[in-house]
């Protein structure tokens, strides 16, 4: 089969390799579509501490079941089309036992502990079928569109934790692809005003079709001041940092309304993870700083519903659909910022 092999950091390409065998109790899927995400780009260029090279990554996978392993006893059958998100929980730790799967102490991921989906075929182990994030793609959702369910799931989790709802004024700092999810979800949950900020004019331009109430170029405008102005001095109920820039977390705290919530969605670079937030603002304004990470199976299911109902538009989110043989070209487009979301079809 054809697969994308990372030989060493920065050295990757499409190769002819042996098709994986079907694992006992698991299944073999034919990959129908697989999304390229920022995490993949990082691993392709710099490797990953949980990935032993040479390796196949790719974790936003839609696949069709073509073979069931020895002793298979799970829900799905040959011919089923599945959305395969990578997270596999242990089911045994305190967090799993309390239903907080995203905090599992021993979670593993497909495309890290097992070979991933930038390939024609992918083996799915039994534990991923039992304690993972795999679901049937509903009628009417294309396998290409279903690949966005994985990145959307983390956003669903964040909005649940931030309890975004009716009447809220929401600021989203970061107009990247994930920022569009935050905007669509804020609207779907009933937010009154949604303000989107970024320092990049191109990203802001692309955001226009999502109809935010305000678009702010924070390289030209004082964002904190502008948000205070829009909210008549009160500040925003919810501020979401959907970017990796430490200064935006400082700003988020400064523009939140008293009693407001700051959702720290984007992680920061390791050496810049202490941004210098004025904690007295957090204290005296009674703010909630809310960290969120990955997702649980329920968020994954809700994300699929959002795509199926069109509340989140997969069509708009995906900018490029390319054959897997054009993988290297696709990654170049993404790295140069010429493609927002690339999905490969083997
Ligand atoms: Zn991803
Ligand atoms: Zn666990």
Short mmCIF file of C-alpha atoms and ligand atoms in Angstrom, two decimals:
data_model
loop_
_atom_site.label_atom_id
_atom_site.label_comp_id
_atom_site.label_asym_id
_atom_site.label_seq_id
_atom_site.Cartn_x
_atom_site.Cartn_y
_atom_site.Cartn_z
CA UNK A 1 0.00 0.00 0.00
CA UNK A 2 0.98 3.64 -0.24
CA UNK A 3 1.75 5.41 3.02
CA UNK A 4 3.48 8.53 4.25
CA UNK A 5 6.56 7.52 6.21
CA UNK A 6 8.43 9.95 8.44
CA UNK A 7 12.03 8.69 8.28
CA UNK A 8 13.51 11.42 10.45
CA UNK A 9 12.38 14.89 11.54
CA UNK A 10 11.84 16.87 8.31
CA UNK A 11 12.38 13.81 6.12
CA UNK A 12 9.09 12.31 4.96
CA UNK A 13 7.39 11.16 1.78
CA UNK A 14 4.97 8.73 0.17
CA UNK A 15 6.33 5.18 -0.05
CA UNK A 16 5.16 1.73 -1.05
CA UNK A 17 5.00 -0.33 2.17
CA UNK A 18 3.45 -3.55 3.36
CA UNK A 19 -0.26 -3.43 4.14
CA UNK A 20 -0.84 -3.88 7.90
CA UNK A 21 -2.33 -7.16 9.05
CA UNK A 22 -5.65 -7.23 10.85
CA UNK A 23 -5.06 -7.31 14.65
CA UNK A 24 -6.77 -9.94 16.83
CA UNK A 25 -10.00 -8.53 18.22
CA UNK A 26 -9.50 -5.38 16.14
CA UNK A 27 -10.13 -4.44 12.55
CA UNK A 28 -8.54 -3.29 9.34
CA UNK A 29 -9.98 -0.19 7.67
CA UNK A 30 -9.52 1.23 4.23
CA UNK A 31 -8.73 4.90 4.79
CA UNK A 32 -11.30 7.04 2.94
CA UNK A 33 -10.04 10.46 4.05
CA UNK A 34 -7.57 11.84 6.57
CA UNK A 35 -7.10 15.41 7.78
CA UNK A 36 -3.77 17.17 8.24
CA UNK A 37 -3.50 19.11 11.49
CA UNK A 38 -1.00 21.43 13.13
CA UNK A 39 0.14 18.64 15.42
CA UNK A 40 0.97 16.47 12.40
CA UNK A 41 3.00 19.29 10.86
CA UNK A 42 4.98 19.62 14.10
CA UNK A 43 5.67 15.88 14.21
CA UNK A 44 6.63 15.81 10.52
CA UNK A 45 9.16 18.57 11.02
CA UNK A 46 10.42 17.95 14.54
CA UNK A 47 9.36 14.47 15.60
CA UNK A 48 7.37 13.78 18.76
CA UNK A 49 8.41 12.29 22.09
CA UNK A 50 5.74 9.60 21.83
CA UNK A 51 6.46 8.66 18.21
CA UNK A 52 9.33 6.28 17.36
CA UNK A 53 10.55 6.93 13.79
CA UNK A 54 10.18 5.69 11.12
CA UNK A 55 6.43 6.01 11.57
CA UNK A 56 3.07 6.78 9.93
CA UNK A 57 1.06 9.56 11.59
CA UNK A 58 -2.40 10.96 10.67
CA UNK A 59 -5.15 10.92 13.29
CA UNK A 60 -8.22 12.60 11.76
CA UNK A 61 -9.35 9.50 9.93
CA UNK A 62 -12.46 8.33 8.12
CA UNK A 63 -12.29 4.68 7.18
CA UNK A 64 -14.36 1.78 5.92
CA UNK A 65 -14.19 -1.53 7.79
CA UNK A 66 -12.85 -4.19 5.40
CA UNK A 67 -11.72 -6.96 7.75
CA UNK A 68 -12.44 -8.11 11.31
CA UNK A 69 -9.75 -9.73 13.46
CA UNK A 70 -9.77 -13.13 15.16
CA UNK A 71 -12.16 -13.09 18.14
CA UNK A 72 -13.72 -9.77 17.06
CA UNK A 73 -16.72 -8.93 19.25
CA UNK A 74 -17.44 -5.21 18.83
CA UNK A 75 -20.24 -3.02 17.45
CA UNK A 76 -19.20 -2.48 13.87
CA UNK A 77 -19.31 -4.70 10.82
CA UNK A 78 -17.57 -4.92 7.47
CA UNK A 79 -18.70 -2.11 5.18
CA UNK A 80 -19.38 0.34 8.02
CA UNK A 81 -17.90 3.79 7.59
CA UNK A 82 -16.29 5.11 10.76
CA UNK A 83 -14.89 8.39 12.01
CA UNK A 84 -11.76 7.36 13.88
CA UNK A 85 -10.44 9.87 16.41
CA UNK A 86 -7.20 8.84 18.08
CA UNK A 87 -7.68 9.00 21.84
CA UNK A 88 -7.81 5.69 23.73
CA UNK A 89 -8.58 5.87 27.46
CA UNK A 90 -7.53 3.31 30.09
CA UNK A 91 -10.94 3.07 31.74
CA UNK A 92 -9.31 2.24 35.09
CA UNK A 93 -7.80 5.42 36.55
CA UNK A 94 -9.71 7.74 38.90
CA UNK A 95 -10.46 10.17 36.07
CA UNK A 96 -11.90 7.54 33.75
CA UNK A 97 -13.88 6.10 36.65
CA UNK A 98 -15.31 9.56 37.29
CA UNK A 99 -16.20 10.03 33.63
CA UNK A 100 -13.50 12.66 33.04
CA UNK A 101 -11.96 10.67 30.22
CA UNK A 102 -10.02 13.57 28.75
CA UNK A 103 -7.91 13.65 31.92
CA UNK A 104 -7.08 9.91 31.81
CA UNK A 105 -3.71 9.24 33.42
CA UNK A 106 -2.79 6.52 30.93
CA UNK A 107 -4.35 7.59 27.66
CA UNK A 108 -2.79 6.50 24.41
CA UNK A 109 -3.35 7.66 20.87
CA UNK A 110 -3.65 6.06 17.49
CA UNK A 111 -0.92 7.50 15.25
CA UNK A 112 1.38 7.56 18.29
CA UNK A 113 1.23 4.18 20.00
CA UNK A 114 -0.06 2.55 16.79
CA UNK A 115 0.56 3.46 13.15
CA UNK A 116 -1.71 6.23 11.87
CA UNK A 117 -3.86 7.02 8.88
CA UNK A 118 -1.71 8.73 6.25
CA UNK A 119 -1.95 5.46 4.36
CA UNK A 120 -4.30 3.38 2.24
CA UNK A 121 -5.05 1.01 5.13
CA UNK A 122 -4.93 1.29 8.90
CA UNK A 123 -5.10 -1.36 11.63
CA UNK A 124 -7.40 -0.48 14.55
CA UNK A 125 -6.56 -2.32 17.79
CA UNK A 126 -9.24 -3.80 20.02
CA UNK A 127 -8.68 -1.33 22.86
CA UNK A 128 -9.42 1.60 20.53
CA UNK A 129 -12.73 -0.03 19.62
CA UNK A 130 -13.58 -0.61 23.29
CA UNK A 131 -12.29 2.54 25.01
CA UNK A 132 -11.60 4.93 22.18
CA UNK A 133 -13.26 7.67 20.20
CA UNK A 134 -14.64 5.87 17.18
CA UNK A 135 -18.13 6.32 15.82
CA UNK A 136 -20.22 5.54 12.80
CA UNK A 137 -20.38 8.29 10.17
CA UNK A 138 -24.09 9.10 9.82
CA UNK A 139 -25.97 8.97 6.56
CA UNK A 140 -25.52 12.21 4.64
CA UNK A 141 -22.06 13.07 6.06
CA UNK A 142 -19.20 12.47 3.63
CA UNK A 143 -16.01 10.77 4.87
CA UNK A 144 -14.07 13.92 3.90
CA UNK A 145 -16.32 16.11 6.04
CA UNK A 146 -16.25 13.63 8.93
CA UNK A 147 -12.50 14.19 9.37
CA UNK A 148 -13.17 17.54 11.07
CA UNK A 149 -15.05 15.85 13.91
CA UNK A 150 -11.77 15.16 15.72
CA UNK A 151 -10.46 18.74 15.95
CA UNK A 152 -14.00 19.99 16.62
CA UNK A 153 -14.34 17.66 19.63
CA UNK A 154 -11.78 19.63 21.66
CA UNK A 155 -13.71 22.83 20.98
CA UNK A 156 -16.96 21.19 22.11
CA UNK A 157 -15.24 20.20 25.37
CA UNK A 158 -13.94 23.74 25.89
CA UNK A 159 -17.37 25.30 25.37
CA UNK A 160 -18.90 22.85 27.81
CA UNK A 161 -16.26 23.67 30.45
CA UNK A 162 -16.67 27.42 29.78
CA UNK A 163 -20.44 27.09 29.93
CA UNK A 164 -20.90 29.53 27.04
CA UNK A 165 -24.56 30.36 26.64
CA UNK A 166 -27.46 32.70 26.06
CA UNK A 167 -26.66 36.38 26.31
CA UNK A 168 -22.89 35.98 26.57
CA UNK A 169 -20.47 38.34 24.93
CA UNK A 170 -17.60 36.17 23.72
CA UNK A 171 -14.16 37.27 22.53
CA UNK A 172 -12.15 34.78 20.46
CA UNK A 173 -8.47 35.71 20.19
CA UNK A 174 -7.18 33.83 17.14
CA UNK A 175 -8.90 33.73 13.73
CA UNK A 176 -7.32 30.49 12.58
CA UNK A 177 -9.38 27.46 11.52
CA UNK A 178 -10.02 26.52 15.16
CA UNK A 179 -11.21 30.08 15.77
CA UNK A 180 -13.99 29.46 13.23
CA UNK A 181 -15.14 26.48 15.31
CA UNK A 182 -15.22 28.65 18.42
CA UNK A 183 -17.30 31.22 16.57
CA UNK A 184 -19.81 28.75 15.14
CA UNK A 185 -20.18 27.03 18.50
CA UNK A 186 -20.58 30.30 20.42
CA UNK A 187 -23.41 31.24 18.05
CA UNK A 188 -24.96 27.76 18.23
CA UNK A 189 -24.94 27.98 22.05
CA UNK A 190 -26.72 31.33 22.00
CA UNK A 191 -23.99 33.93 22.55
CA UNK A 192 -25.27 37.46 22.02
CA UNK A 193 -22.14 39.12 20.65
CA UNK A 194 -19.09 37.36 19.23
CA UNK A 195 -15.91 39.36 18.75
CA UNK A 196 -12.97 37.85 16.85
CA UNK A 197 -9.45 39.27 17.01
CA UNK A 198 -6.22 38.44 15.21
CA UNK A 199 -3.05 40.19 14.13
CA UNK A 200 -3.19 38.74 10.60
CA UNK A 201 -5.31 40.54 8.02
CA UNK A 202 -5.67 37.43 5.80
CA UNK A 203 -7.02 35.33 8.63
CA UNK A 204 -9.45 38.11 9.58
CA UNK A 205 -10.59 38.39 5.95
CA UNK A 206 -11.34 34.65 5.83
CA UNK A 207 -13.32 34.98 9.06
CA UNK A 208 -15.77 37.44 7.47
CA UNK A 209 -17.93 34.73 5.89
CA UNK A 210 -18.66 33.41 9.41
CA UNK A 211 -20.39 36.68 10.32
CA UNK A 212 -18.82 37.64 13.63
CA UNK A 213 -20.32 40.74 15.20
CA UNK A 214 -16.91 42.42 15.38
CA UNK A 215 -13.60 41.65 13.68
CA UNK A 216 -10.61 43.37 15.22
CA UNK A 217 -7.06 43.60 13.96
CA UNK A 218 -5.24 43.63 17.29
CA UNK A 219 -1.95 44.67 15.69
CA UNK A 220 -3.58 47.99 14.81
CA UNK A 221 -6.16 48.44 17.58
CA UNK A 222 -5.81 48.16 21.35
CA UNK A 223 -7.89 45.03 21.80
CA UNK A 224 -8.55 45.44 25.52
CA UNK A 225 -9.75 49.00 25.04
CA UNK A 226 -11.90 48.08 22.04
CA UNK A 227 -13.62 45.24 23.91
CA UNK A 228 -14.29 47.58 26.85
CA UNK A 229 -15.79 50.07 24.40
CA UNK A 230 -18.05 47.47 22.73
CA UNK A 231 -19.24 46.23 26.14
CA UNK A 232 -19.84 49.72 27.57
CA UNK A 233 -16.94 49.34 29.93
CA UNK A 234 -18.00 46.01 31.43
CA UNK A 235 -15.76 43.60 29.52
CA UNK A 236 -16.59 40.25 27.96
CA UNK A 237 -18.37 37.40 29.71
CA UNK A 238 -16.07 34.87 28.07
CA UNK A 239 -12.65 35.28 26.47
CA UNK A 240 -11.19 32.35 24.53
CA UNK A 241 -7.49 32.23 23.70
CA UNK A 242 -7.29 30.16 20.50
CA UNK A 243 -3.63 30.83 19.72
CA UNK A 244 -0.15 30.09 21.12
CA UNK A 245 0.82 33.68 22.07
CA UNK A 246 1.40 34.29 25.82
CA UNK A 247 0.51 38.00 25.68
CA UNK A 248 -3.05 37.15 24.61
CA UNK A 249 -3.62 35.41 27.95
CA UNK A 250 -2.59 38.59 29.76
CA UNK A 251 -4.99 40.58 27.56
CA UNK A 252 -7.77 38.04 28.08
CA UNK A 253 -7.69 38.62 31.83
CA UNK A 254 -7.71 42.39 31.28
CA UNK A 255 -10.77 42.34 28.99
CA UNK A 256 -12.92 39.88 30.95
CA UNK A 257 -15.98 41.17 32.78
CA UNK A 258 -16.06 40.83 36.56
CA UNK A 259 -17.08 37.24 37.28
CA UNK A 260 -16.20 36.31 33.70
CA UNK A 261 -14.51 33.23 32.32
CA UNK A 262 -11.21 32.98 30.47
CA UNK A 263 -10.93 29.80 28.44
CA UNK A 264 -7.28 28.89 27.92
CA UNK A 265 -7.77 26.78 24.79
CA UNK A 266 -4.43 27.20 23.02
CA UNK A 267 -1.30 25.79 24.67
CA UNK A 268 1.81 27.96 24.88
CA UNK A 269 5.35 27.12 23.74
CA UNK A 270 7.20 25.30 26.55
CA UNK A 271 9.68 28.11 27.15
CA UNK A 272 6.94 30.78 27.14
CA UNK A 273 4.33 29.22 29.36
CA UNK A 274 4.55 31.80 32.20
CA UNK A 275 2.99 34.85 30.61
CA UNK A 276 2.86 37.15 33.65
CA UNK A 277 -0.88 37.49 34.18
CA UNK A 278 -1.92 40.10 36.76
CA UNK A 279 -3.38 37.65 39.29
CA UNK A 280 -4.87 40.51 41.29
CA UNK A 281 -7.25 41.07 38.38
CA UNK A 282 -8.23 37.42 38.62
CA UNK A 283 -8.71 37.78 42.38
CA UNK A 284 -10.52 41.12 42.65
CA UNK A 285 -12.60 40.63 39.48
CA UNK A 286 -13.51 37.11 40.58
CA UNK A 287 -12.50 35.63 37.24
CA UNK A 288 -12.45 31.98 36.36
CA UNK A 289 -9.39 30.80 34.44
CA UNK A 290 -10.41 27.58 32.77
CA UNK A 291 -7.93 25.21 31.18
CA UNK A 292 -9.22 22.58 28.76
CA UNK A 293 -7.51 19.77 26.89
CA UNK A 294 -8.54 17.15 24.32
CA UNK A 295 -12.00 15.58 24.71
CA UNK A 296 -14.08 12.69 25.96
CA UNK A 297 -16.21 10.35 23.82
CA UNK A 298 -19.32 12.44 24.49
CA UNK A 299 -17.69 15.55 23.00
CA UNK A 300 -16.72 13.51 19.97
CA UNK A 301 -20.34 12.43 19.56
CA UNK A 302 -21.67 15.97 19.92
CA UNK A 303 -19.09 17.15 17.36
CA UNK A 304 -20.42 14.63 14.84
CA UNK A 305 -23.98 15.88 15.47
CA UNK A 306 -22.83 19.46 14.83
CA UNK A 307 -21.29 18.48 11.50
CA UNK A 308 -24.29 16.34 10.49
CA UNK A 309 -26.74 19.15 11.30
CA UNK A 310 -24.64 21.78 9.53
CA UNK A 311 -24.33 23.92 12.68
CA UNK A 312 -20.63 23.64 11.97
CA UNK A 313 -19.79 23.79 8.28
CA UNK A 314 -17.25 21.19 7.18
CA UNK A 315 -17.53 22.51 3.64
CA UNK A 316 -16.24 25.93 4.69
CA UNK A 317 -13.63 24.57 7.09
CA UNK A 318 -11.84 22.35 4.56
CA UNK A 319 -9.94 24.40 2.00
CA UNK A 320 -8.13 21.62 0.09
CA UNK A 321 -8.93 17.99 -0.71
CA UNK A 322 -5.90 16.29 -2.28
CA UNK A 323 -4.77 12.77 -3.21
CA UNK A 324 -2.45 11.20 -0.62
CA UNK A 325 0.25 10.99 -3.31
CA UNK A 326 0.39 14.81 -3.15
CA UNK A 327 1.11 14.70 0.58
CA UNK A 328 4.39 16.61 0.49
CA UNK A 329 2.84 19.37 -1.63
CA UNK A 330 -0.14 19.53 0.74
CA UNK A 331 2.08 19.99 3.78
CA UNK A 332 3.97 22.76 1.96
CA UNK A 333 0.71 24.61 1.26
CA UNK A 334 -0.26 24.29 4.92
CA UNK A 335 3.16 25.42 6.20
CA UNK A 336 3.16 28.43 3.91
CA UNK A 337 -0.29 29.39 5.16
CA UNK A 338 -1.81 28.89 1.69
CA UNK A 339 -4.16 26.15 2.87
CA UNK A 340 -6.30 26.36 6.00
CA UNK A 341 -7.32 22.73 6.20
CA UNK A 342 -6.03 19.98 3.95
CA UNK A 343 -7.74 16.60 3.76
CA UNK A 344 -6.03 13.76 1.89
CA UNK A 345 -7.85 11.02 0.05
CA UNK A 346 -5.75 7.86 -0.46
ZN1 LIG B 1 -5.32 16.92 15.14
ZN1 LIG B 2 -7.86 6.47 32.58
#
